[in-house]
Amino acid sequence: IINVALCDLGAGATQTIAKLSSIFRINEKMTTKEAMLSVGSAVNVLSQNCTAGKQFLVEFTQRMAGVGATAKMSVPDLLAFGATLDANGQKCEMSASNLGKLIMMLYQKPTELASAVGLDVKKFTDTLQHSTNDALIMFLEQIGKLGKEEGLSKLAPLFKQMNMSGVRMSQVLATLADHIDMVKWEQQEANKAFEEATSATREYNIFNKFFYFINI
């Protein structure tokens, strides 16, 4: 099912999806088969929702695996960030690298980041303790409210202090801040597809029917 539904990933599709399921410990909560169908279904739905490619989505999530798993972010939520970035023309390696750095910054300098963009520090740090994803969304929404130019200019000293490429980080932040509603919608869609775990199977059945009629 995975090899057919996610044929864009090539011959190693099943191994790739199995690795993601293992890294994020999804296979500890359900069977390996269920975990792979859940992840595969989320990838399939997001690739159909927008111009994001399946290969980008999986590679992005793989690159985010270390930071994402440590920060207790889910595969569907990370896939949605990837879908938004790919659909808006950002490169995979740069996107994953800089989003990963931003997540680490949230934990290393939460007070400084919240203060820089005018967020209530206690509310932000409380949200971060509860959910990295919610804190990240809050932070990006605030940059959008300020206007990306003003918001990013306030963060520039912190980027410099941490020896980060302000230009590349700004590209990723600006894209996500400009399309934060898309991120949230894609996360809803990805989580729904993940829970239902049926999209990959439907895609597989469509392929089978197509080739059946071709060969009649």
PDB file of C-alpha atoms in Angstrom:
ATOM      1  CA  ILE A   1       0.000   0.000   0.000  1.00  0.00           C
ATOM      2  CA  ILE A   2       2.756   2.467   0.946  1.00  0.00           C
ATOM      3  CA  ASN A   3       4.882   1.647  -2.105  1.00  0.00           C
ATOM      4  CA  VAL A   4       1.942   2.269  -4.430  1.00  0.00           C
ATOM      5  CA  ALA A   5       0.299   5.241  -2.681  1.00  0.00           C
ATOM      6  CA  LEU A   6       3.634   7.004  -2.118  1.00  0.00           C
ATOM      7  CA  CYS A   7       5.366   5.842  -5.290  1.00  0.00           C
ATOM      8  CA  ASP A   8       6.931   9.330  -5.613  1.00  0.00           C
ATOM      9  CA  LEU A   9       9.300   8.295  -2.804  1.00  0.00           C
ATOM     10  CA  GLY A  10      10.805   5.512  -4.894  1.00  0.00           C
ATOM     11  CA  ALA A  11      11.620   1.923  -3.946  1.00  0.00           C
ATOM     12  CA  GLY A  12      12.463   2.781  -0.332  1.00  0.00           C
ATOM     13  CA  ALA A  13       9.042   4.251   0.517  1.00  0.00           C
ATOM     14  CA  THR A  14       8.115   1.629   3.113  1.00  0.00           C
ATOM     15  CA  GLN A  15      11.490   1.861   4.855  1.00  0.00           C
ATOM     16  CA  THR A  16      11.327   5.666   4.931  1.00  0.00           C
ATOM     17  CA  ILE A  17       7.836   5.743   6.432  1.00  0.00           C
ATOM     18  CA  ALA A  18       8.769   2.980   8.900  1.00  0.00           C
ATOM     19  CA  LYS A  19      11.763   5.037  10.093  1.00  0.00           C
ATOM     20  CA  LEU A  20       9.579   8.085  10.714  1.00  0.00           C
ATOM     21  CA  SER A  21       7.128   5.944  12.665  1.00  0.00           C
ATOM     22  CA  SER A  22       9.999   4.629  14.772  1.00  0.00           C
ATOM     23  CA  ILE A  23      11.781   7.963  15.374  1.00  0.00           C
ATOM     24  CA  PHE A  24       8.583   9.584  16.624  1.00  0.00           C
ATOM     25  CA  ARG A  25       7.659   6.388  18.537  1.00  0.00           C
ATOM     26  CA  ILE A  26       4.311   6.124  16.786  1.00  0.00           C
ATOM     27  CA  ASN A  27       4.816   2.368  16.558  1.00  0.00           C
ATOM     28  CA  GLU A  28       4.796   2.227  20.357  1.00  0.00           C
ATOM     29  CA  LYS A  29       1.183   3.420  20.404  1.00  0.00           C
ATOM     30  CA  MET A  30      -0.128   1.222  17.588  1.00  0.00           C
ATOM     31  CA  THR A  31       1.045  -1.600  15.364  1.00  0.00           C
ATOM     32  CA  THR A  32       3.757  -0.932  12.785  1.00  0.00           C
ATOM     33  CA  LYS A  33       1.209  -1.361  10.005  1.00  0.00           C
ATOM     34  CA  GLU A  34      -1.197   1.129  11.598  1.00  0.00           C
ATOM     35  CA  ALA A  35       1.617   3.626  12.216  1.00  0.00           C
ATOM     36  CA  MET A  36       2.818   3.448   8.616  1.00  0.00           C
ATOM     37  CA  LEU A  37      -0.690   3.833   7.206  1.00  0.00           C
ATOM     38  CA  SER A  38      -1.294   6.829   9.495  1.00  0.00           C
ATOM     39  CA  VAL A  39       1.895   8.598   8.416  1.00  0.00           C
ATOM     40  CA  GLY A  40       1.400   7.633   4.768  1.00  0.00           C
ATOM     41  CA  SER A  41      -2.175   8.928   4.811  1.00  0.00           C
ATOM     42  CA  ALA A  42      -1.100  12.302   6.240  1.00  0.00           C
ATOM     43  CA  VAL A  43       1.568  12.652   3.533  1.00  0.00           C
ATOM     44  CA  ASN A  44      -0.897  11.703   0.812  1.00  0.00           C
ATOM     45  CA  VAL A  45      -3.600  14.156   1.925  1.00  0.00           C
ATOM     46  CA  LEU A  46      -1.208  17.109   2.220  1.00  0.00           C
ATOM     47  CA  SER A  47       0.249  16.444  -1.227  1.00  0.00           C
ATOM     48  CA  GLN A  48      -3.298  16.564  -2.603  1.00  0.00           C
ATOM     49  CA  ASN A  49      -4.266  19.721  -0.710  1.00  0.00           C
ATOM     50  CA  CYS A  50      -1.593  21.936  -2.247  1.00  0.00           C
ATOM     51  CA  THR A  51       1.436  21.897  -4.536  1.00  0.00           C
ATOM     52  CA  ALA A  52       3.697  20.329  -1.910  1.00  0.00           C
ATOM     53  CA  GLY A  53       5.463  17.202  -3.130  1.00  0.00           C
ATOM     54  CA  LYS A  54       5.468  13.924  -1.201  1.00  0.00           C
ATOM     55  CA  GLN A  55       9.247  13.691  -1.453  1.00  0.00           C
ATOM     56  CA  PHE A  56       9.693  17.176   0.061  1.00  0.00           C
ATOM     57  CA  LEU A  57       7.225  16.402   2.866  1.00  0.00           C
ATOM     58  CA  VAL A  58       8.991  13.214   3.902  1.00  0.00           C
ATOM     59  CA  GLU A  59      12.517  14.601   3.540  1.00  0.00           C
ATOM     60  CA  PHE A  60      11.578  17.727   5.506  1.00  0.00           C
ATOM     61  CA  THR A  61      10.092  15.653   8.337  1.00  0.00           C
ATOM     62  CA  GLN A  62      13.138  13.375   8.364  1.00  0.00           C
ATOM     63  CA  ARG A  63      15.421  16.393   8.678  1.00  0.00           C
ATOM     64  CA  MET A  64      13.227  17.732  11.493  1.00  0.00           C
ATOM     65  CA  ALA A  65      13.093  14.390  13.275  1.00  0.00           C
ATOM     66  CA  GLY A  66      15.796  15.019  15.877  1.00  0.00           C
ATOM     67  CA  VAL A  67      14.570  18.414  17.036  1.00  0.00           C
ATOM     68  CA  GLY A  68      10.914  17.611  16.426  1.00  0.00           C
ATOM     69  CA  ALA A  69      10.900  14.389  18.422  1.00  0.00           C
ATOM     70  CA  THR A  70      12.832  16.019  21.297  1.00  0.00           C
ATOM     71  CA  ALA A  71      10.362  18.926  21.331  1.00  0.00           C
ATOM     72  CA  LYS A  72       7.488  16.405  21.287  1.00  0.00           C
ATOM     73  CA  MET A  73       6.074  17.698  18.022  1.00  0.00           C
ATOM     74  CA  SER A  74       3.939  15.296  16.038  1.00  0.00           C
ATOM     75  CA  VAL A  75       4.569  14.021  12.530  1.00  0.00           C
ATOM     76  CA  PRO A  76       1.306  15.526  11.172  1.00  0.00           C
ATOM     77  CA  ASP A  77       2.144  18.969  12.582  1.00  0.00           C
ATOM     78  CA  LEU A  78       5.658  18.879  11.117  1.00  0.00           C
ATOM     79  CA  LEU A  79       4.351  17.657   7.773  1.00  0.00           C
ATOM     80  CA  ALA A  80       2.010  20.665   7.692  1.00  0.00           C
ATOM     81  CA  PHE A  81       4.930  23.060   8.199  1.00  0.00           C
ATOM     82  CA  GLY A  82       6.718  21.290   5.376  1.00  0.00           C
ATOM     83  CA  ALA A  83       3.683  21.506   3.092  1.00  0.00           C
ATOM     84  CA  THR A  84       3.368  25.253   3.661  1.00  0.00           C
ATOM     85  CA  LEU A  85       7.049  25.889   3.028  1.00  0.00           C
ATOM     86  CA  ASP A  86       7.204  23.754  -0.121  1.00  0.00           C
ATOM     87  CA  ALA A  87       3.985  25.208  -1.545  1.00  0.00           C
ATOM     88  CA  ASN A  88       5.496  28.663  -1.122  1.00  0.00           C
ATOM     89  CA  GLY A  89       8.795  27.952  -2.819  1.00  0.00           C
ATOM     90  CA  GLN A  90      11.203  27.328   0.058  1.00  0.00           C
ATOM     91  CA  LYS A  91      14.056  24.820  -0.193  1.00  0.00           C
ATOM     92  CA  CYS A  92      13.843  21.683   1.917  1.00  0.00           C
ATOM     93  CA  GLU A  93      17.251  21.679   3.610  1.00  0.00           C
ATOM     94  CA  MET A  94      17.174  25.415   4.396  1.00  0.00           C
ATOM     95  CA  SER A  95      13.599  25.237   5.672  1.00  0.00           C
ATOM     96  CA  ALA A  96      14.206  22.287   7.985  1.00  0.00           C
ATOM     97  CA  SER A  97      17.516  23.650   9.237  1.00  0.00           C
ATOM     98  CA  ASN A  98      16.154  27.068  10.150  1.00  0.00           C
ATOM     99  CA  LEU A  99      12.852  25.884  11.589  1.00  0.00           C
ATOM    100  CA  GLY A 100      14.855  23.469  13.721  1.00  0.00           C
ATOM    101  CA  LYS A 101      17.086  26.320  14.906  1.00  0.00           C
ATOM    102  CA  LEU A 102      14.038  28.429  15.737  1.00  0.00           C
ATOM    103  CA  ILE A 103      12.559  25.628  17.850  1.00  0.00           C
ATOM    104  CA  MET A 104      15.856  25.308  19.747  1.00  0.00           C
ATOM    105  CA  MET A 105      15.848  29.089  20.268  1.00  0.00           C
ATOM    106  CA  LEU A 106      12.343  28.888  21.732  1.00  0.00           C
ATOM    107  CA  TYR A 107      13.727  26.677  24.485  1.00  0.00           C
ATOM    108  CA  GLN A 108      17.068  28.429  24.925  1.00  0.00           C
ATOM    109  CA  LYS A 109      15.803  32.020  24.934  1.00  0.00           C
ATOM    110  CA  PRO A 110      12.015  31.994  25.424  1.00  0.00           C
ATOM    111  CA  THR A 111      11.927  35.249  27.406  1.00  0.00           C
ATOM    112  CA  GLU A 112      14.094  37.129  24.902  1.00  0.00           C
ATOM    113  CA  LEU A 113      12.096  35.894  21.894  1.00  0.00           C
ATOM    114  CA  ALA A 114       8.727  36.665  23.474  1.00  0.00           C
ATOM    115  CA  SER A 115       9.852  40.111  24.591  1.00  0.00           C
ATOM    116  CA  ALA A 116      11.367  40.933  21.204  1.00  0.00           C
ATOM    117  CA  VAL A 117       8.042  40.534  19.388  1.00  0.00           C
ATOM    118  CA  GLY A 118       5.835  41.866  22.178  1.00  0.00           C
ATOM    119  CA  LEU A 119       4.316  38.628  23.478  1.00  0.00           C
ATOM    120  CA  ASP A 120       3.277  38.179  27.091  1.00  0.00           C
ATOM    121  CA  VAL A 121       6.290  36.289  28.455  1.00  0.00           C
ATOM    122  CA  LYS A 122       4.410  34.199  31.033  1.00  0.00           C
ATOM    123  CA  LYS A 123       1.685  33.221  28.582  1.00  0.00           C
ATOM    124  CA  PHE A 124       4.286  32.292  25.992  1.00  0.00           C
ATOM    125  CA  THR A 125       6.472  30.240  28.353  1.00  0.00           C
ATOM    126  CA  ASP A 126       3.422  28.477  29.800  1.00  0.00           C
ATOM    127  CA  THR A 127       2.280  27.611  26.284  1.00  0.00           C
ATOM    128  CA  LEU A 128       5.765  26.366  25.401  1.00  0.00           C
ATOM    129  CA  GLN A 129       5.796  24.027  28.401  1.00  0.00           C
ATOM    130  CA  HIS A 130       2.444  22.637  27.308  1.00  0.00           C
ATOM    131  CA  SER A 131       3.011  22.438  23.545  1.00  0.00           C
ATOM    132  CA  THR A 132       5.939  23.384  21.331  1.00  0.00           C
ATOM    133  CA  ASN A 133       3.636  23.513  18.339  1.00  0.00           C
ATOM    134  CA  ASP A 134       1.179  25.908  20.012  1.00  0.00           C
ATOM    135  CA  ALA A 135       4.030  28.182  21.129  1.00  0.00           C
ATOM    136  CA  LEU A 136       5.517  28.167  17.631  1.00  0.00           C
ATOM    137  CA  ILE A 137       2.137  29.084  16.108  1.00  0.00           C
ATOM    138  CA  MET A 138       1.700  31.861  18.686  1.00  0.00           C
ATOM    139  CA  PHE A 139       5.145  33.244  17.900  1.00  0.00           C
ATOM    140  CA  LEU A 140       4.605  33.195  14.129  1.00  0.00           C
ATOM    141  CA  GLU A 141       1.152  34.777  14.461  1.00  0.00           C
ATOM    142  CA  GLN A 142       2.669  37.599  16.465  1.00  0.00           C
ATOM    143  CA  ILE A 143       5.275  38.258  13.769  1.00  0.00           C
ATOM    144  CA  GLY A 144       2.440  38.410  11.258  1.00  0.00           C
ATOM    145  CA  LYS A 145       0.498  40.879  13.409  1.00  0.00           C
ATOM    146  CA  LEU A 146       3.527  43.146  13.722  1.00  0.00           C
ATOM    147  CA  GLY A 147       4.180  42.944   9.992  1.00  0.00           C
ATOM    148  CA  LYS A 148       7.004  40.667   8.940  1.00  0.00           C
ATOM    149  CA  GLU A 149       9.474  43.511   8.321  1.00  0.00           C
ATOM    150  CA  GLU A 150       9.058  44.956  11.821  1.00  0.00           C
ATOM    151  CA  GLY A 151       8.850  41.570  13.500  1.00  0.00           C
ATOM    152  CA  LEU A 152      11.976  40.232  11.821  1.00  0.00           C
ATOM    153  CA  SER A 153      13.941  43.427  12.461  1.00  0.00           C
ATOM    154  CA  LYS A 154      13.271  43.012  16.183  1.00  0.00           C
ATOM    155  CA  LEU A 155      14.655  39.461  16.031  1.00  0.00           C
ATOM    156  CA  ALA A 156      17.768  40.298  14.004  1.00  0.00           C
ATOM    157  CA  PRO A 157      19.986  41.022  17.073  1.00  0.00           C
ATOM    158  CA  LEU A 158      19.100  37.617  18.544  1.00  0.00           C
ATOM    159  CA  PHE A 159      19.932  35.853  15.274  1.00  0.00           C
ATOM    160  CA  LYS A 160      23.272  37.633  15.177  1.00  0.00           C
ATOM    161  CA  GLN A 161      23.968  36.832  18.822  1.00  0.00           C
ATOM    162  CA  MET A 162      23.425  33.140  18.116  1.00  0.00           C
ATOM    163  CA  ASN A 163      25.543  33.194  14.931  1.00  0.00           C
ATOM    164  CA  MET A 164      22.599  32.426  12.661  1.00  0.00           C
ATOM    165  CA  SER A 165      22.075  33.478   9.077  1.00  0.00           C
ATOM    166  CA  GLY A 166      19.496  36.224   9.468  1.00  0.00           C
ATOM    167  CA  VAL A 167      18.647  36.151   5.779  1.00  0.00           C
ATOM    168  CA  ARG A 168      17.813  32.444   5.640  1.00  0.00           C
ATOM    169  CA  MET A 169      16.011  32.435   8.972  1.00  0.00           C
ATOM    170  CA  SER A 170      14.040  35.490   7.878  1.00  0.00           C
ATOM    171  CA  GLN A 171      12.970  33.762   4.657  1.00  0.00           C
ATOM    172  CA  VAL A 172      11.535  30.821   6.542  1.00  0.00           C
ATOM    173  CA  LEU A 173       9.908  32.946   9.259  1.00  0.00           C
ATOM    174  CA  ALA A 174       8.429  35.390   6.751  1.00  0.00           C
ATOM    175  CA  THR A 175       6.937  32.547   4.701  1.00  0.00           C
ATOM    176  CA  LEU A 176       5.350  30.903   7.738  1.00  0.00           C
ATOM    177  CA  ALA A 177       4.158  34.185   9.264  1.00  0.00           C
ATOM    178  CA  ASP A 178       2.588  35.229   5.942  1.00  0.00           C
ATOM    179  CA  HIS A 179       0.846  31.854   5.595  1.00  0.00           C
ATOM    180  CA  ILE A 180       0.090  30.980   9.211  1.00  0.00           C
ATOM    181  CA  ASP A 181      -3.569  30.284   8.403  1.00  0.00           C
ATOM    182  CA  MET A 182      -2.403  27.747   5.832  1.00  0.00           C
ATOM    183  CA  VAL A 183      -0.155  26.108   8.434  1.00  0.00           C
ATOM    184  CA  LYS A 184      -3.055  25.757  10.867  1.00  0.00           C
ATOM    185  CA  TRP A 185      -5.422  24.424   8.204  1.00  0.00           C
ATOM    186  CA  GLU A 186      -2.842  21.946   6.931  1.00  0.00           C
ATOM    187  CA  GLN A 187      -2.248  20.761  10.496  1.00  0.00           C
ATOM    188  CA  GLN A 188      -5.963  20.108  10.948  1.00  0.00           C
ATOM    189  CA  GLU A 189      -6.048  18.178   7.669  1.00  0.00           C
ATOM    190  CA  ALA A 190      -2.875  16.228   8.459  1.00  0.00           C
ATOM    191  CA  ASN A 191      -4.030  15.254  11.936  1.00  0.00           C
ATOM    192  CA  LYS A 192      -7.429  14.172  10.613  1.00  0.00           C
ATOM    193  CA  ALA A 193      -5.791  12.062   7.905  1.00  0.00           C
ATOM    194  CA  PHE A 194      -3.373  10.604  10.449  1.00  0.00           C
ATOM    195  CA  GLU A 195      -6.182   9.603  12.807  1.00  0.00           C
ATOM    196  CA  GLU A 196      -8.354   8.115  10.051  1.00  0.00           C
ATOM    197  CA  ALA A 197      -5.381   6.347   8.401  1.00  0.00           C
ATOM    198  CA  THR A 198      -7.401   5.628   5.244  1.00  0.00           C
ATOM    199  CA  SER A 199      -6.063   7.985   2.568  1.00  0.00           C
ATOM    200  CA  ALA A 200      -3.077   5.815   1.610  1.00  0.00           C
ATOM    201  CA  THR A 201      -5.331   2.786   1.214  1.00  0.00           C
ATOM    202  CA  ARG A 202      -7.801   4.751  -0.939  1.00  0.00           C
ATOM    203  CA  GLU A 203      -4.933   5.918  -3.138  1.00  0.00           C
ATOM    204  CA  TYR A 204      -3.737   2.320  -3.446  1.00  0.00           C
ATOM    205  CA  ASN A 205      -7.212   1.170  -4.468  1.00  0.00           C
ATOM    206  CA  ILE A 206      -7.462   3.917  -7.099  1.00  0.00           C
ATOM    207  CA  PHE A 207      -4.164   2.788  -8.643  1.00  0.00           C
ATOM    208  CA  ASN A 208      -5.305  -0.827  -8.629  1.00  0.00           C
ATOM    209  CA  LYS A 209      -8.604  -0.003 -10.363  1.00  0.00           C
ATOM    210  CA  PHE A 210      -6.796   2.144 -12.935  1.00  0.00           C
ATOM    211  CA  PHE A 211      -4.356  -0.612 -13.863  1.00  0.00           C
ATOM    212  CA  TYR A 212      -7.145  -3.200 -13.825  1.00  0.00           C
ATOM    213  CA  PHE A 213      -9.119  -1.300 -16.476  1.00  0.00           C
ATOM    214  CA  ILE A 214      -5.961  -0.561 -18.478  1.00  0.00           C
ATOM    215  CA  ASN A 215      -5.220  -4.287 -18.659  1.00  0.00           C
ATOM    216  CA  ILE A 216      -8.741  -5.419 -19.591  1.00  0.00           C
TER     217      ILE A 216
END
